[in-house]
JSON list of C-alpha atoms in Angstrom, two decimals:
[
{"chain": "D", "resi": 1, "resn": "MET", "atom": "CA", "xyz": [17.37, 0.45, -11.24]},
{"chain": "D", "resi": 2, "resn": "THR", "atom": "CA", "xyz": [18.00, 4.11, -10.65]},
{"chain": "D", "resi": 3, "resn": "LEU", "atom": "CA", "xyz": [16.25, 6.70, -12.79]},
{"chain": "D", "resi": 4, "resn": "ASP", "atom": "CA", "xyz": [16.50, 10.46, -12.99]},
{"chain": "D", "resi": 5, "resn": "VAL", "atom": "CA", "xyz": [13.14, 12.19, -13.22]},
{"chain": "D", "resi": 6, "resn": "LEU", "atom": "CA", "xyz": [12.99, 15.67, -14.68]},
{"chain": "D", "resi": 7, "resn": "LEU", "atom": "CA", "xyz": [10.81, 18.23, -12.94]},
{"chain": "D", "resi": 8, "resn": "PHE", "atom": "CA", "xyz": [9.53, 21.48, -14.37]},
{"chain": "D", "resi": 9, "resn": "ALA", "atom": "CA", "xyz": [7.95, 24.71, -13.15]},
{"chain": "D", "resi": 10, "resn": "SER", "atom": "CA", "xyz": [5.93, 24.26, -9.94]},
{"chain": "D", "resi": 11, "resn": "TYR", "atom": "CA", "xyz": [7.18, 20.70, -9.43]},
{"chain": "D", "resi": 12, "resn": "ALA", "atom": "CA", "xyz": [10.81, 21.83, -9.59]},
{"chain": "D", "resi": 13, "resn": "ASP", "atom": "CA", "xyz": [10.03, 24.77, -7.32]},
{"chain": "D", "resi": 14, "resn": "ALA", "atom": "CA", "xyz": [8.40, 22.48, -4.73]},
{"chain": "D", "resi": 15, "resn": "ALA", "atom": "CA", "xyz": [11.25, 19.97, -4.86]},
{"chain": "D", "resi": 16, "resn": "GLY", "atom": "CA", "xyz": [13.96, 22.63, -4.88]},
{"chain": "D", "resi": 17, "resn": "ALA", "atom": "CA", "xyz": [15.57, 20.80, -7.80]},
{"chain": "D", "resi": 18, "resn": "SER", "atom": "CA", "xyz": [14.97, 20.17, -11.47]},
{"chain": "D", "resi": 19, "resn": "VAL", "atom": "CA", "xyz": [15.83, 16.48, -11.18]},
{"chain": "D", "resi": 20, "resn": "VAL", "atom": "CA", "xyz": [15.16, 13.80, -8.58]},
{"chain": "D", "resi": 21, "resn": "ARG", "atom": "CA", "xyz": [16.73, 10.37, -8.58]},
{"chain": "D", "resi": 22, "resn": "VAL", "atom": "CA", "xyz": [14.54, 7.39, -7.71]},
{"chain": "D", "resi": 23, "resn": "SER", "atom": "CA", "xyz": [15.12, 3.68, -7.37]},
{"chain": "D", "resi": 24, "resn": "VAL", "atom": "CA", "xyz": [12.60, 1.23, -8.77]},
{"chain": "D", "resi": 25, "resn": "ALA", "atom": "CA", "xyz": [12.69, -2.47, -9.47]},
{"chain": "D", "resi": 26, "resn": "ALA", "atom": "CA", "xyz": [13.53, -3.86, -12.88]},
{"chain": "D", "resi": 27, "resn": "GLY", "atom": "CA", "xyz": [10.36, -4.10, -14.92]},
{"chain": "D", "resi": 28, "resn": "ALA", "atom": "CA", "xyz": [8.92, -1.01, -13.26]},
{"chain": "D", "resi": 29, "resn": "ARG", "atom": "CA", "xyz": [6.08, 0.97, -14.77]},
{"chain": "D", "resi": 30, "resn": "VAL", "atom": "CA", "xyz": [5.44, 4.69, -14.91]},
{"chain": "D", "resi": 31, "resn": "ALA", "atom": "CA", "xyz": [3.15, 4.35, -11.89]},
{"chain": "D", "resi": 32, "resn": "ASP", "atom": "CA", "xyz": [6.06, 2.90, -9.90]},
{"chain": "D", "resi": 33, "resn": "VAL", "atom": "CA", "xyz": [8.23, 5.87, -10.80]},
{"chain": "D", "resi": 34, "resn": "VAL", "atom": "CA", "xyz": [5.50, 8.31, -9.75]},
{"chain": "D", "resi": 35, "resn": "ARG", "atom": "CA", "xyz": [5.07, 6.42, -6.48]},
{"chain": "D", "resi": 36, "resn": "ALA", "atom": "CA", "xyz": [8.82, 6.63, -5.85]},
{"chain": "D", "resi": 37, "resn": "VAL", "atom": "CA", "xyz": [8.82, 10.36, -6.53]},
{"chain": "D", "resi": 38, "resn": "ARG", "atom": "CA", "xyz": [5.95, 10.82, -4.07]},
{"chain": "D", "resi": 39, "resn": "GLU", "atom": "CA", "xyz": [7.95, 8.96, -1.43]},
{"chain": "D", "resi": 40, "resn": "ILE", "atom": "CA", "xyz": [11.19, 10.88, -1.78]},
{"chain": "D", "resi": 41, "resn": "ALA", "atom": "CA", "xyz": [9.68, 14.29, -2.47]},
{"chain": "D", "resi": 42, "resn": "PRO", "atom": "CA", "xyz": [6.30, 14.46, -0.70]},
{"chain": "D", "resi": 43, "resn": "GLY", "atom": "CA", "xyz": [6.24, 18.25, -1.04]},
{"chain": "D", "resi": 44, "resn": "ILE", "atom": "CA", "xyz": [5.67, 18.07, -4.79]},
{"chain": "D", "resi": 45, "resn": "PRO", "atom": "CA", "xyz": [1.93, 18.69, -5.36]},
{"chain": "D", "resi": 46, "resn": "LEU", "atom": "CA", "xyz": [1.38, 15.83, -7.79]},
{"chain": "D", "resi": 47, "resn": "PRO", "atom": "CA", "xyz": [-2.21, 15.25, -8.87]},
{"chain": "D", "resi": 48, "resn": "ALA", "atom": "CA", "xyz": [-3.69, 11.76, -8.68]},
{"chain": "D", "resi": 49, "resn": "ARG", "atom": "CA", "xyz": [-2.66, 11.15, -12.29]},
{"chain": "D", "resi": 50, "resn": "PRO", "atom": "CA", "xyz": [0.27, 13.38, -13.15]},
{"chain": "D", "resi": 51, "resn": "LEU", "atom": "CA", "xyz": [1.25, 13.91, -16.77]},
{"chain": "D", "resi": 52, "resn": "VAL", "atom": "CA", "xyz": [4.40, 11.91, -17.46]},
{"chain": "D", "resi": 53, "resn": "ALA", "atom": "CA", "xyz": [6.62, 11.75, -20.52]},
{"chain": "D", "resi": 54, "resn": "VAL", "atom": "CA", "xyz": [9.08, 8.96, -21.22]},
{"chain": "D", "resi": 55, "resn": "ASN", "atom": "CA", "xyz": [11.66, 9.69, -23.87]},
{"chain": "D", "resi": 56, "resn": "HIS", "atom": "CA", "xyz": [9.73, 12.76, -25.04]},
{"chain": "D", "resi": 57, "resn": "ARG", "atom": "CA", "xyz": [6.39, 10.94, -25.45]},
{"chain": "D", "resi": 58, "resn": "TYR", "atom": "CA", "xyz": [3.44, 11.09, -23.13]},
{"chain": "D", "resi": 59, "resn": "ALA", "atom": "CA", "xyz": [3.18, 7.87, -21.16]},
{"chain": "D", "resi": 60, "resn": "LYS", "atom": "CA", "xyz": [0.43, 5.97, -19.40]},
{"chain": "D", "resi": 61, "resn": "ALA", "atom": "CA", "xyz": [0.71, 4.70, -15.83]},
{"chain": "D", "resi": 62, "resn": "ASP", "atom": "CA", "xyz": [1.16, 1.11, -16.98]},
{"chain": "D", "resi": 63, "resn": "ASP", "atom": "CA", "xyz": [3.86, 1.84, -19.57]},
{"chain": "D", "resi": 64, "resn": "ALA", "atom": "CA", "xyz": [7.18, 0.18, -18.83]},
{"chain": "D", "resi": 65, "resn": "VAL", "atom": "CA", "xyz": [10.31, 2.16, -18.04]},
{"chain": "D", "resi": 66, "resn": "ALA", "atom": "CA", "xyz": [13.90, 1.07, -18.52]},
{"chain": "D", "resi": 67, "resn": "ALA", "atom": "CA", "xyz": [17.32, 2.17, -17.39]},
{"chain": "D", "resi": 68, "resn": "GLY", "atom": "CA", "xyz": [18.42, 5.17, -19.39]},
{"chain": "D", "resi": 69, "resn": "ASP", "atom": "CA", "xyz": [14.90, 6.41, -20.14]},
{"chain": "D", "resi": 70, "resn": "GLU", "atom": "CA", "xyz": [14.34, 10.14, -19.87]},
{"chain": "D", "resi": 71, "resn": "ILE", "atom": "CA", "xyz": [11.35, 10.57, -17.59]},
{"chain": "D", "resi": 72, "resn": "ALA", "atom": "CA", "xyz": [9.67, 13.91, -17.03]},
{"chain": "D", "resi": 73, "resn": "LEU", "atom": "CA", "xyz": [6.82, 14.97, -14.77]},
{"chain": "D", "resi": 74, "resn": "ILE", "atom": "CA", "xyz": [4.93, 17.76, -16.47]},
{"chain": "D", "resi": 75, "resn": "PRO", "atom": "CA", "xyz": [2.89, 20.09, -14.28]},
{"chain": "D", "resi": 76, "resn": "PRO", "atom": "CA", "xyz": [-0.52, 21.36, -15.30]},
{"chain": "D", "resi": 77, "resn": "VAL", "atom": "CA", "xyz": [-0.48, 24.52, -17.36]},
{"chain": "D", "resi": 78, "resn": "ALA", "atom": "CA", "xyz": [-3.03, 27.26, -16.97]},
{"chain": "D", "resi": 79, "resn": "GLY", "atom": "CA", "xyz": [-3.62, 30.11, -19.25]},
{"chain": "D", "resi": 80, "resn": "GLY", "atom": "CA", "xyz": [-5.90, 31.57, -21.76]}
]
């Protein structure tokens, strides 16, 4: 299945786009989506365990994804 992954801030800047499209197998998990993003956009400085949201909720690496899900990679935020 093909999924659009939203990118924000430094991730979008590194990718040169606010969305990347990835292909993963049916039954894929969040970790599979992250792996696919790493493959197609190696310039994005993703940490070992990036923060991911699926349909506006934080997701774990082993959470399932489905066609039509809104997936977002959320960069770390610094500040005081």
